[in-house]
mmCIF file of C-alpha atoms and ligand atoms in Angstrom:
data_model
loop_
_atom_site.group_PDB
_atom_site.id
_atom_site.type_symbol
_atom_site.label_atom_id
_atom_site.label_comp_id
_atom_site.label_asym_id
_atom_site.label_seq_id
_atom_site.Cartn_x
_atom_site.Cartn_y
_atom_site.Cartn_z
ATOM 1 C CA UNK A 22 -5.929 -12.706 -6.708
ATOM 2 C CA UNK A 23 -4.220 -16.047 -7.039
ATOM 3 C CA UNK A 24 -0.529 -16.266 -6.829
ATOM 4 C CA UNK A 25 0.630 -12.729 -7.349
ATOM 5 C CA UNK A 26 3.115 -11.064 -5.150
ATOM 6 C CA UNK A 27 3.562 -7.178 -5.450
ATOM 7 C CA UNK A 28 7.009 -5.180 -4.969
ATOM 8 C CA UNK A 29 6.413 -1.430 -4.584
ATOM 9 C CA UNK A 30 9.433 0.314 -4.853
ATOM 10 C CA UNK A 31 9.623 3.755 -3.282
ATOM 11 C CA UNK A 32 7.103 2.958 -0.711
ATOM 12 C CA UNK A 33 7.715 5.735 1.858
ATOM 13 C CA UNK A 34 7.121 8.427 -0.734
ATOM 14 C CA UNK A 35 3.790 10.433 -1.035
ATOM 15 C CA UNK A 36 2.275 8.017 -3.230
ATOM 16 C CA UNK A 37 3.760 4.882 -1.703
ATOM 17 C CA UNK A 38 2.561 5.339 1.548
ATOM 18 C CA UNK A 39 -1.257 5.687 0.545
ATOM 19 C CA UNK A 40 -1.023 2.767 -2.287
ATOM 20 C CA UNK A 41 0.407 -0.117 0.095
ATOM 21 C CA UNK A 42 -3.080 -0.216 2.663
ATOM 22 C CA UNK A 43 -4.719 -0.108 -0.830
ATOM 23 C CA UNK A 44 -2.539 -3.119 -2.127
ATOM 24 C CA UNK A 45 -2.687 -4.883 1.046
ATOM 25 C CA UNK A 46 -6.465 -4.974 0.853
ATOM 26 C CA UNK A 47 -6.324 -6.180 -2.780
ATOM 27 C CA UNK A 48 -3.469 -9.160 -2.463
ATOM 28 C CA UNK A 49 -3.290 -9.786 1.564
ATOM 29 C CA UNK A 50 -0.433 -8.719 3.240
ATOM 30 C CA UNK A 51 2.157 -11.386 2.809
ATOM 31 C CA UNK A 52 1.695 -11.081 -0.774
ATOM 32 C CA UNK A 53 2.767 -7.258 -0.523
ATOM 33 C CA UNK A 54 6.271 -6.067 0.004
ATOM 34 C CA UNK A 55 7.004 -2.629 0.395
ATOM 35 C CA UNK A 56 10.698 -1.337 -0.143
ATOM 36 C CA UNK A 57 12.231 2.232 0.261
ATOM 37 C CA UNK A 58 16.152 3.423 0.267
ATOM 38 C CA UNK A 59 15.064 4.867 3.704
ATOM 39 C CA UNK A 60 13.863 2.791 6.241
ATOM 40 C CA UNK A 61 10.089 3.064 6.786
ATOM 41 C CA UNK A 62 9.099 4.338 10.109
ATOM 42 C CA UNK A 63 5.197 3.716 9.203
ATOM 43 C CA UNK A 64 3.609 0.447 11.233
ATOM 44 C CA UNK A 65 3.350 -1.745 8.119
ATOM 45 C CA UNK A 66 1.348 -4.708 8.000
ATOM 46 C CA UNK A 67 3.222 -5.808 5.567
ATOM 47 C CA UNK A 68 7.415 -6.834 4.933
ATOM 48 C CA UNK A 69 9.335 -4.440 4.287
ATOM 49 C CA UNK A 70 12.725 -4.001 2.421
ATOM 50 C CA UNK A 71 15.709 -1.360 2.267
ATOM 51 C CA UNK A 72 16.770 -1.509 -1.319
ATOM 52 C CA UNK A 73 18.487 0.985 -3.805
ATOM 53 C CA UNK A 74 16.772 0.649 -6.797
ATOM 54 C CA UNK A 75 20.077 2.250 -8.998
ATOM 55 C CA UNK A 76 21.297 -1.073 -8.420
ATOM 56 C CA UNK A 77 20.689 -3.429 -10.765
ATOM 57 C CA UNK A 78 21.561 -6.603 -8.593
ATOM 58 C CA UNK A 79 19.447 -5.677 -6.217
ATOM 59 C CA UNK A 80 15.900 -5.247 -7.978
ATOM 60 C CA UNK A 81 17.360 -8.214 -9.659
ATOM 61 C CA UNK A 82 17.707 -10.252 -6.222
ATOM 62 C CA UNK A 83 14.395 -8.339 -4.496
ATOM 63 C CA UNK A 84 12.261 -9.554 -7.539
ATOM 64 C CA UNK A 85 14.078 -13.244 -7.610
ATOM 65 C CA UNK A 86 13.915 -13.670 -4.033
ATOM 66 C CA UNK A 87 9.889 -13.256 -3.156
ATOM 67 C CA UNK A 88 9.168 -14.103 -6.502
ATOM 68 C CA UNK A 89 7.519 -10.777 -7.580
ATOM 69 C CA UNK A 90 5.084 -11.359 -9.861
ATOM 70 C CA UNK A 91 3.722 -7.211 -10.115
ATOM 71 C CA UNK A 92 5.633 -3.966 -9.784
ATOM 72 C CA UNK A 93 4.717 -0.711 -8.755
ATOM 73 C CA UNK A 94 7.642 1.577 -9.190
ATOM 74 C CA UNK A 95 7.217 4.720 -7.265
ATOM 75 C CA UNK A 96 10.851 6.136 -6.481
ATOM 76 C CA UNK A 97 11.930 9.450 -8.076
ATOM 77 C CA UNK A 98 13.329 12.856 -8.015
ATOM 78 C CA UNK A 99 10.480 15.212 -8.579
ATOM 79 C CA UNK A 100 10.524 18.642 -10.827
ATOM 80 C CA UNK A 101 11.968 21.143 -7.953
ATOM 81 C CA UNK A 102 14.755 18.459 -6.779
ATOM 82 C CA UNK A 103 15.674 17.621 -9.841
ATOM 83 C CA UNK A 104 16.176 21.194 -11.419
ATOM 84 C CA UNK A 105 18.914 21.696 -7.785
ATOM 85 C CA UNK A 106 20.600 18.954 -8.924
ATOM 86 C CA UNK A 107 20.103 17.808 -12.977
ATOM 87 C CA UNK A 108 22.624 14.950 -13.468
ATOM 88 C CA UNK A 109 21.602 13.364 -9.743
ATOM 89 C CA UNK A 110 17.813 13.773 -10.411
ATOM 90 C CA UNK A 111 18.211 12.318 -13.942
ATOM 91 C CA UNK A 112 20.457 9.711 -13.086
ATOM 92 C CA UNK A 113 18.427 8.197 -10.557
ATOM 93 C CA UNK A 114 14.843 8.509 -12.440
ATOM 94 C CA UNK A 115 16.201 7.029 -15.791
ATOM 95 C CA UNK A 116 19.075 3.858 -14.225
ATOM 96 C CA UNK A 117 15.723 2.851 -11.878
ATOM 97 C CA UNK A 118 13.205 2.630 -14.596
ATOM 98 C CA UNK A 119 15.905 0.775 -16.505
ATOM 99 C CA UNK A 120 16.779 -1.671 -13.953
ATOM 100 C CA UNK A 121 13.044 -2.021 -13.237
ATOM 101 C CA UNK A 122 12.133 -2.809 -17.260
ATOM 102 C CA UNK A 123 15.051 -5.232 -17.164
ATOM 103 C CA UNK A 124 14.088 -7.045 -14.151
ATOM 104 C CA UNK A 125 10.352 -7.556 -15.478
ATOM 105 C CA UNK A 126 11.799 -8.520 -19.042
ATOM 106 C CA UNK A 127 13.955 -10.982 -18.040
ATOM 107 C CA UNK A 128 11.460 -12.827 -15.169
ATOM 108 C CA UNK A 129 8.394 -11.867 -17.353
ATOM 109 C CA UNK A 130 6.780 -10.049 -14.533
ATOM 110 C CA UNK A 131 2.927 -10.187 -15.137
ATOM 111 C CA UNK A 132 2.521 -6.243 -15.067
ATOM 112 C CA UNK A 133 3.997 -3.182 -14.095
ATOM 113 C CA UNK A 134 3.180 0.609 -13.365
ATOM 114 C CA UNK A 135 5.432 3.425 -13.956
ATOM 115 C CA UNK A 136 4.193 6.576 -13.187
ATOM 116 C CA UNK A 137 4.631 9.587 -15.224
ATOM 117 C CA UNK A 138 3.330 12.986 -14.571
ATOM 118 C CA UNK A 139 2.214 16.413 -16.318
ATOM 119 C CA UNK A 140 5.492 17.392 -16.056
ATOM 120 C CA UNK A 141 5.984 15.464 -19.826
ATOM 121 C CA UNK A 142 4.141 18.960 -21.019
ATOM 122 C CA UNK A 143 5.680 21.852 -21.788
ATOM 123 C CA UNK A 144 4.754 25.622 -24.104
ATOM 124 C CA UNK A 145 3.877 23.704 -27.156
ATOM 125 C CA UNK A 146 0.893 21.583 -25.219
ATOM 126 C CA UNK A 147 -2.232 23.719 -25.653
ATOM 127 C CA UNK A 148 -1.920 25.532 -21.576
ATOM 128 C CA UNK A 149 -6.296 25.442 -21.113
ATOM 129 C CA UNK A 150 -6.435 21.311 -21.946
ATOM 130 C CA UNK A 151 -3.136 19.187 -22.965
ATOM 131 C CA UNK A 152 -4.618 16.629 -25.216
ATOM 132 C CA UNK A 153 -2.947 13.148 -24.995
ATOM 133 C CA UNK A 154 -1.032 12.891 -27.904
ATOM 134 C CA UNK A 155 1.081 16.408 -27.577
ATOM 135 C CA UNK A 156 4.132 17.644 -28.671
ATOM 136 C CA UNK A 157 6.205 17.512 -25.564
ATOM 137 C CA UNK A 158 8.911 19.516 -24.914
ATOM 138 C CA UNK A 159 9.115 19.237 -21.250
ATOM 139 C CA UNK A 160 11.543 22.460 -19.625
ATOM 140 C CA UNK A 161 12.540 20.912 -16.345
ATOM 141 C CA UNK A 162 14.965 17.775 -16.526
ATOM 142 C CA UNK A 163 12.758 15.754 -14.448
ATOM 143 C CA UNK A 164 9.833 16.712 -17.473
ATOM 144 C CA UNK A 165 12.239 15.445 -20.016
ATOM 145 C CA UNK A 166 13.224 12.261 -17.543
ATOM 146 C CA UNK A 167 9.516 11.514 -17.637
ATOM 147 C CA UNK A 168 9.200 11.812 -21.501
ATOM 148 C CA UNK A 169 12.014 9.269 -21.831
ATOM 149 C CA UNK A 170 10.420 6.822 -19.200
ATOM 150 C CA UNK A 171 6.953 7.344 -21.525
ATOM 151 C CA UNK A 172 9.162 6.209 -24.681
ATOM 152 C CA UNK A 173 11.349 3.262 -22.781
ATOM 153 C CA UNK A 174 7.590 2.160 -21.312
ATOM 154 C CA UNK A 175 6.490 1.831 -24.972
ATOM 155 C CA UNK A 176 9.567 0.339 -26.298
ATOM 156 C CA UNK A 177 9.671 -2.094 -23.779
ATOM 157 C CA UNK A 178 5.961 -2.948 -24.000
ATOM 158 C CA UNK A 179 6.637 -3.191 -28.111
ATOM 159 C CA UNK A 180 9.466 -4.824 -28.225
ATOM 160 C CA UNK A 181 9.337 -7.354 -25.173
ATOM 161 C CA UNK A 182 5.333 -7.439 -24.967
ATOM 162 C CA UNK A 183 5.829 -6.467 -21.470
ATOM 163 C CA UNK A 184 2.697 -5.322 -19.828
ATOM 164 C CA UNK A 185 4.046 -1.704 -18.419
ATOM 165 C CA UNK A 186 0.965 0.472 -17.587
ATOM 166 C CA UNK A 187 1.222 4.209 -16.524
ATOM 167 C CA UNK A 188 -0.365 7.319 -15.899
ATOM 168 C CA UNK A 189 0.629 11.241 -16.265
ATOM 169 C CA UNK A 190 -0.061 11.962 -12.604
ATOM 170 C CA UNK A 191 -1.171 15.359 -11.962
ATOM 171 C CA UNK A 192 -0.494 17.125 -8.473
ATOM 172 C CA UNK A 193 -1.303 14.607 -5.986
ATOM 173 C CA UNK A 194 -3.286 16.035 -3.045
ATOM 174 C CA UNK A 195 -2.826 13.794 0.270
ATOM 175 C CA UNK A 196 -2.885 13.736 4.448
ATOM 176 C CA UNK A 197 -0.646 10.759 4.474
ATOM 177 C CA UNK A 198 2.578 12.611 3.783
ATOM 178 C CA UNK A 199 4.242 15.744 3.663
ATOM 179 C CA UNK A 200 5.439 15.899 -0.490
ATOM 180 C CA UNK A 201 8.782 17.521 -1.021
ATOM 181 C CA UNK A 202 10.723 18.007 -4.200
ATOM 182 C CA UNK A 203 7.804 18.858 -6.661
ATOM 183 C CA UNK A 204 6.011 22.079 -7.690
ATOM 184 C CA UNK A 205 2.952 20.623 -6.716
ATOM 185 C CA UNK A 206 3.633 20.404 -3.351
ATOM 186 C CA UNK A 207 1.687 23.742 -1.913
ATOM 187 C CA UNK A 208 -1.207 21.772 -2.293
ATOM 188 C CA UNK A 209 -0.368 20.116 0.583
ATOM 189 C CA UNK A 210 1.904 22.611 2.515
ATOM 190 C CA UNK A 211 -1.232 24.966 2.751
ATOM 191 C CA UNK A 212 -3.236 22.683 4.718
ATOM 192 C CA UNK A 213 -0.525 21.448 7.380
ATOM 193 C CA UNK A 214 0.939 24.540 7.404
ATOM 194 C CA UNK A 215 -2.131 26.852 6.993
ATOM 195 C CA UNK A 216 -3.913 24.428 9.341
ATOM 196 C CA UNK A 217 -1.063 24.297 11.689
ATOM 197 C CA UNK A 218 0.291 28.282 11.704
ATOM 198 C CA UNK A 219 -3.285 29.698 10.681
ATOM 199 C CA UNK A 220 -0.720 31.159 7.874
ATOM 200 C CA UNK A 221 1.151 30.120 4.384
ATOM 201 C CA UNK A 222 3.334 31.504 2.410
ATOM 202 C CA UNK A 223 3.101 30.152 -0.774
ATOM 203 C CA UNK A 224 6.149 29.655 -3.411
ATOM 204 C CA UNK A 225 3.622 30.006 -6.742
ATOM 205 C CA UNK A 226 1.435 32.988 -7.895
ATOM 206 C CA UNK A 227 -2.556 33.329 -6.519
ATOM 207 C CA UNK A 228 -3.687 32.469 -10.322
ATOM 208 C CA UNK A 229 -1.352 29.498 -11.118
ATOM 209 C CA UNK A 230 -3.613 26.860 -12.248
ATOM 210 C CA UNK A 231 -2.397 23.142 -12.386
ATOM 211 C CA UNK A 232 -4.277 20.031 -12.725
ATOM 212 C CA UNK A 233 -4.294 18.134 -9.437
ATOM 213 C CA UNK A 234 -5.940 14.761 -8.462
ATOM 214 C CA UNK A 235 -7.290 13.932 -4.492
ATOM 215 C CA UNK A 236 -4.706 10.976 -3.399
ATOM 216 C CA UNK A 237 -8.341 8.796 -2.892
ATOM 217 C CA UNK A 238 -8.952 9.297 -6.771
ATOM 218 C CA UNK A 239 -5.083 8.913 -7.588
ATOM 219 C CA UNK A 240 -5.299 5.304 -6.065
ATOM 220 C CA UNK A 241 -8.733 4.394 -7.852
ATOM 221 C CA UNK A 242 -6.693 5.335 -11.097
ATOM 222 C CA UNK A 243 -4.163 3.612 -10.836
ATOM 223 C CA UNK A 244 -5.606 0.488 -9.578
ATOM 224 C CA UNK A 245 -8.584 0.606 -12.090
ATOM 225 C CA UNK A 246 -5.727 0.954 -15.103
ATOM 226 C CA UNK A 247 -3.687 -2.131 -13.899
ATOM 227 C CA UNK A 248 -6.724 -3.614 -13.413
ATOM 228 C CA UNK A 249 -8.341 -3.071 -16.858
ATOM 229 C CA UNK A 250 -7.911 -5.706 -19.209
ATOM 230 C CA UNK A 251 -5.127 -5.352 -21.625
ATOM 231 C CA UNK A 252 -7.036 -5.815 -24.738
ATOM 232 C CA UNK A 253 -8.824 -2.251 -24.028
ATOM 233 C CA UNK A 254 -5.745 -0.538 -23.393
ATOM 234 C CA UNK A 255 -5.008 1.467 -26.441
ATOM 235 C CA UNK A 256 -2.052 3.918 -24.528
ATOM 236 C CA UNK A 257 0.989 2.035 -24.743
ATOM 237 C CA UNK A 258 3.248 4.780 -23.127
ATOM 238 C CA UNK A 259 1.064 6.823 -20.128
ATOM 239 C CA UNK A 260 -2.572 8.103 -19.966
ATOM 240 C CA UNK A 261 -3.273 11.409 -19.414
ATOM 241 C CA UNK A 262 -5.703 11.744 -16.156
ATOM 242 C CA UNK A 263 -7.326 14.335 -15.087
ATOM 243 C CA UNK A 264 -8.770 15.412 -11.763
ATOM 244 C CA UNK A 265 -9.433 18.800 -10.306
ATOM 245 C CA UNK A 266 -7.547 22.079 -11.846
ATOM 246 C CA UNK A 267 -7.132 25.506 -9.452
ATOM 247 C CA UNK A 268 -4.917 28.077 -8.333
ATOM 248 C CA UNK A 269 -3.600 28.558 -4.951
ATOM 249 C CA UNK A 270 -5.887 31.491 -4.470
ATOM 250 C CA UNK A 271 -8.594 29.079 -5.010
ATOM 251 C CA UNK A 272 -7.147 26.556 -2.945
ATOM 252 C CA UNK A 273 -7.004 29.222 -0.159
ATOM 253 C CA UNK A 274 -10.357 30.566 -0.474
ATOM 254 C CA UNK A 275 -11.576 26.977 -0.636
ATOM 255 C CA UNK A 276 -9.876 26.127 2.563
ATOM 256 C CA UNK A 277 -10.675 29.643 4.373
ATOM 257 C CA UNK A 278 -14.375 28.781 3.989
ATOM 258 C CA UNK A 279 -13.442 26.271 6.637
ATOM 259 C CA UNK A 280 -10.934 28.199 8.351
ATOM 260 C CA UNK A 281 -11.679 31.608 8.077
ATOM 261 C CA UNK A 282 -8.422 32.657 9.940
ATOM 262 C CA UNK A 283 -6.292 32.097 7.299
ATOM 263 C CA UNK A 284 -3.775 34.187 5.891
ATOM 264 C CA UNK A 285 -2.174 33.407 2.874
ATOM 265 C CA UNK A 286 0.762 35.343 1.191
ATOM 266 C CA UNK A 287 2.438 35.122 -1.871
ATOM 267 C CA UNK A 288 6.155 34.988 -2.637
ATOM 268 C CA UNK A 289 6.761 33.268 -6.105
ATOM 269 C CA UNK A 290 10.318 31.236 -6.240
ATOM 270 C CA UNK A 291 11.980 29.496 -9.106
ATOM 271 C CA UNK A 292 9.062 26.872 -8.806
ATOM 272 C CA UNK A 293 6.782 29.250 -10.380
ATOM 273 C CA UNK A 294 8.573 28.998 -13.940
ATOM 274 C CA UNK A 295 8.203 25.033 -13.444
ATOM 275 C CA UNK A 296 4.023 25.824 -12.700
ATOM 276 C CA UNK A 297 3.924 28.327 -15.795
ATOM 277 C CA UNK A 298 5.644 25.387 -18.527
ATOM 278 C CA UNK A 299 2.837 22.965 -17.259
ATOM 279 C CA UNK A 300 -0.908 23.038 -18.589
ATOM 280 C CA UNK A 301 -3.835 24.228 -16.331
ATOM 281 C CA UNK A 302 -6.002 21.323 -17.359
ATOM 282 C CA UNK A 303 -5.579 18.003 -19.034
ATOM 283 C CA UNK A 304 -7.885 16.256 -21.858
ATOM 284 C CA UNK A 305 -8.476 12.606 -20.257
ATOM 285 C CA UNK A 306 -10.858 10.932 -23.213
ATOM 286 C CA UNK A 307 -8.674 8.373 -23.545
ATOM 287 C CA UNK A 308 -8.318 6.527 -19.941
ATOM 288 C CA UNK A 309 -12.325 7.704 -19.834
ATOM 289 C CA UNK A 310 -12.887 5.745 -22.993
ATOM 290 C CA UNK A 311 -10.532 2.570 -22.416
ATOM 291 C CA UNK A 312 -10.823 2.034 -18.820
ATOM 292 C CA UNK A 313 -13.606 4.069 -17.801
ATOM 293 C CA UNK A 314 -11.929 6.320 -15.909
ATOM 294 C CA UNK A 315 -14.068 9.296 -14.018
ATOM 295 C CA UNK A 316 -12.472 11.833 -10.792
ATOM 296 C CA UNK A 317 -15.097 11.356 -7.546
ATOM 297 C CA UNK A 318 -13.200 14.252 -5.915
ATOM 298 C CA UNK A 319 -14.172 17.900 -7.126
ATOM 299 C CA UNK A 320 -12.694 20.641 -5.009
ATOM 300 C CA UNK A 321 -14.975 21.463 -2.300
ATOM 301 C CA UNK A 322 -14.700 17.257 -1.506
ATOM 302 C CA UNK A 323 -11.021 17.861 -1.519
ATOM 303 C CA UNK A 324 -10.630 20.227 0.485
ATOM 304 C CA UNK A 325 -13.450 19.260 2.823
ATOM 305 C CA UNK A 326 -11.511 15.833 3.444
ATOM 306 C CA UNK A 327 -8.088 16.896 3.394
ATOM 307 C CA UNK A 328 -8.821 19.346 6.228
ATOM 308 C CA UNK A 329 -10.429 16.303 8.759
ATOM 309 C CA UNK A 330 -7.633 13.985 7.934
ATOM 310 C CA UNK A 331 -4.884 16.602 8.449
ATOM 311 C CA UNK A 332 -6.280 18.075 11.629
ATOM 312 C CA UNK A 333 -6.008 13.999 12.537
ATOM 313 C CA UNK A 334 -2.340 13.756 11.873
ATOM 314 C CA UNK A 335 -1.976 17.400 13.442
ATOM 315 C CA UNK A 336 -3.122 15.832 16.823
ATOM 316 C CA UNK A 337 -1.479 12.483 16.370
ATOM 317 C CA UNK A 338 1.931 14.629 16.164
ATOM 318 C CA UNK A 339 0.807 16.850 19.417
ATOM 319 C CA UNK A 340 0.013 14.115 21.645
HETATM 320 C C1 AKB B 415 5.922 17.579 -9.045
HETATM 321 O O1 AKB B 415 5.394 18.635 -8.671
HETATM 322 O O2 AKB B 415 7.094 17.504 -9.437
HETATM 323 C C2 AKB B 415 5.088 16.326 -9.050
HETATM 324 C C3 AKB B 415 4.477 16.059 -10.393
HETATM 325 C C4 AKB B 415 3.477 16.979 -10.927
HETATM 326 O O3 AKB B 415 4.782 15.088 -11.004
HETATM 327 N N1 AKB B 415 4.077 16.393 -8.058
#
């Protein structure tokens, strides 16, 4: 992978901490560096950096200094976080992206990956399939935070022929962390907690459908996008990906197959008006067409996977 040296920048977040084994495998270890405002508590095998990415100096400095090459930028305030506290949540996802675009403007980093996330959708996307090219009018401030990272992306990658790749994550479904902060979340509370309690109580409707993607497939995305060759890649701003798409009374029913014990209840919060703005599904043609991009994980895998890994961690944290 020749000279290339890879910052990932909110490392110890859900994504993060399943991207850097994957990144450490691709570029060797002392060509990743993994940095977090919290300090990371994982056994990384590779270095590892406390930096606030609202400061300008210091992606600046972090970029300068190891002489990053490729950044993944992973640190934000996700849809239930940022509706508690707008101005924070906005703040922080908009001055990072910024100070992230400068940084790989003025070195003329080689690529970069910004997520975005279904969140960009909102009542005028068509709810059974958002097609990529929507109307979005986004209802939560991190939705509209994610629309304007979309545009700066393509500004950036217009103006500055940057190389800024992204994707709309859906819900990402993973054993390596506990999410909080997003809508998505229950995904991932129901099997620690469900698996832990033999109950959950979760904060959505039964028949709230989302799109969601298994963390294995979320990594295969993202690597197969910034590894696609940039002549094929007709999305300037973020593709739309999809994976799996079911409600939590699937999810349960999926999971009580393995586990008949458990009970799940139903007390909808102010996260279920986030759930109801999004689409169920999402139209992926385009990452399918450009970078042939294809989900391995349907539900039953999901769930079949997520419930050995999690009854893994469940015993790591017992013994
Ligand atoms: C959230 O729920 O806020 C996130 C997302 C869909 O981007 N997981």
């Amino acid at each position: 992978m020749g000279k290339d040296v890879v910052l990932v920048i909110g490392a110890n977040g859900q994504v993060g901490s399943a991207l850097i084994p994957r990144l450490i495998e691709i570029y060797g270890n002392y060509a990743v560096i993994a940095s977090d405002i919290r300090p990371n508590i994982d056994n990384l095998s590779c270095r590892f950096l406390l930096l606030d990415a609202t400061d300008p100096k210091r992606v600046y400095e972090a970029v300068n200094h190891y002489n990053v090459t490729i950044v993944y930028h992973l640190a934000a305030v996700l849809s239930a976080n940022a509706e508690r506290s707008p101005v924070a949540g906005w703040d922080l996802n908009i001055r990072t992206v910024l100070n992230v675009l400068e940084v790989a403007k003025t070195r003329r980093l080689a690529k970069v990956f910004i997520p975005s996330s279904i969140a960009v959708f909102g009542p005028s996307t068509a709810q059974q399939e958002a097609q990529q090219f929507s109307y979005l009018d986004p209802t939560t401030v991190y939705g509209i935070s994610k629309v304007a990272t979309e545009n700066w992306i393509f500004y950036y990658n217009r103006k500055h022929q940057l190389d800024v790749r992204s994707i709309r994550y859906p819900g990402v479904i993973g054993s390596e962390t506990i999410p909080s902060g997003g809508t998505t979340d229950y995904a991932v509370e129901m099997f620690y907690k469900g698996l832990a309690n033999d109950v959950y109580t979760c904060y959505l409707k039964a028949d709230t459908a989302l799109p969601m993607i298994y963390m294995e497939d979320a990594i295969r995305a993202t690597i197969e996008l910034m590894d696609a060759p940039k002549k094929d890649l007709n999305i300037q701003s973020s593709y739309n990906v999809e994976g799996i798409s079911f409600t939590p009374s699937e999810l349960a029913q999926a999971i009580k197959s393995h586990i008949p014990k458990l009970k799940v209840y139903y007390e909808p919060d102010f996260r279920q008006h986030i759930a109801q703005s999004w689409p169920c599904a999402i139209n992926d043609q385009y990452a399918a067409a450009d970078w042939n991009w294809k989900p391995n994980f349907d539900l039953f895998n999901t769930v079949k996977r997520m419930i050995e890994k999690v009854i893994l961690e469940l015993e790591k944290k017992t013994n």
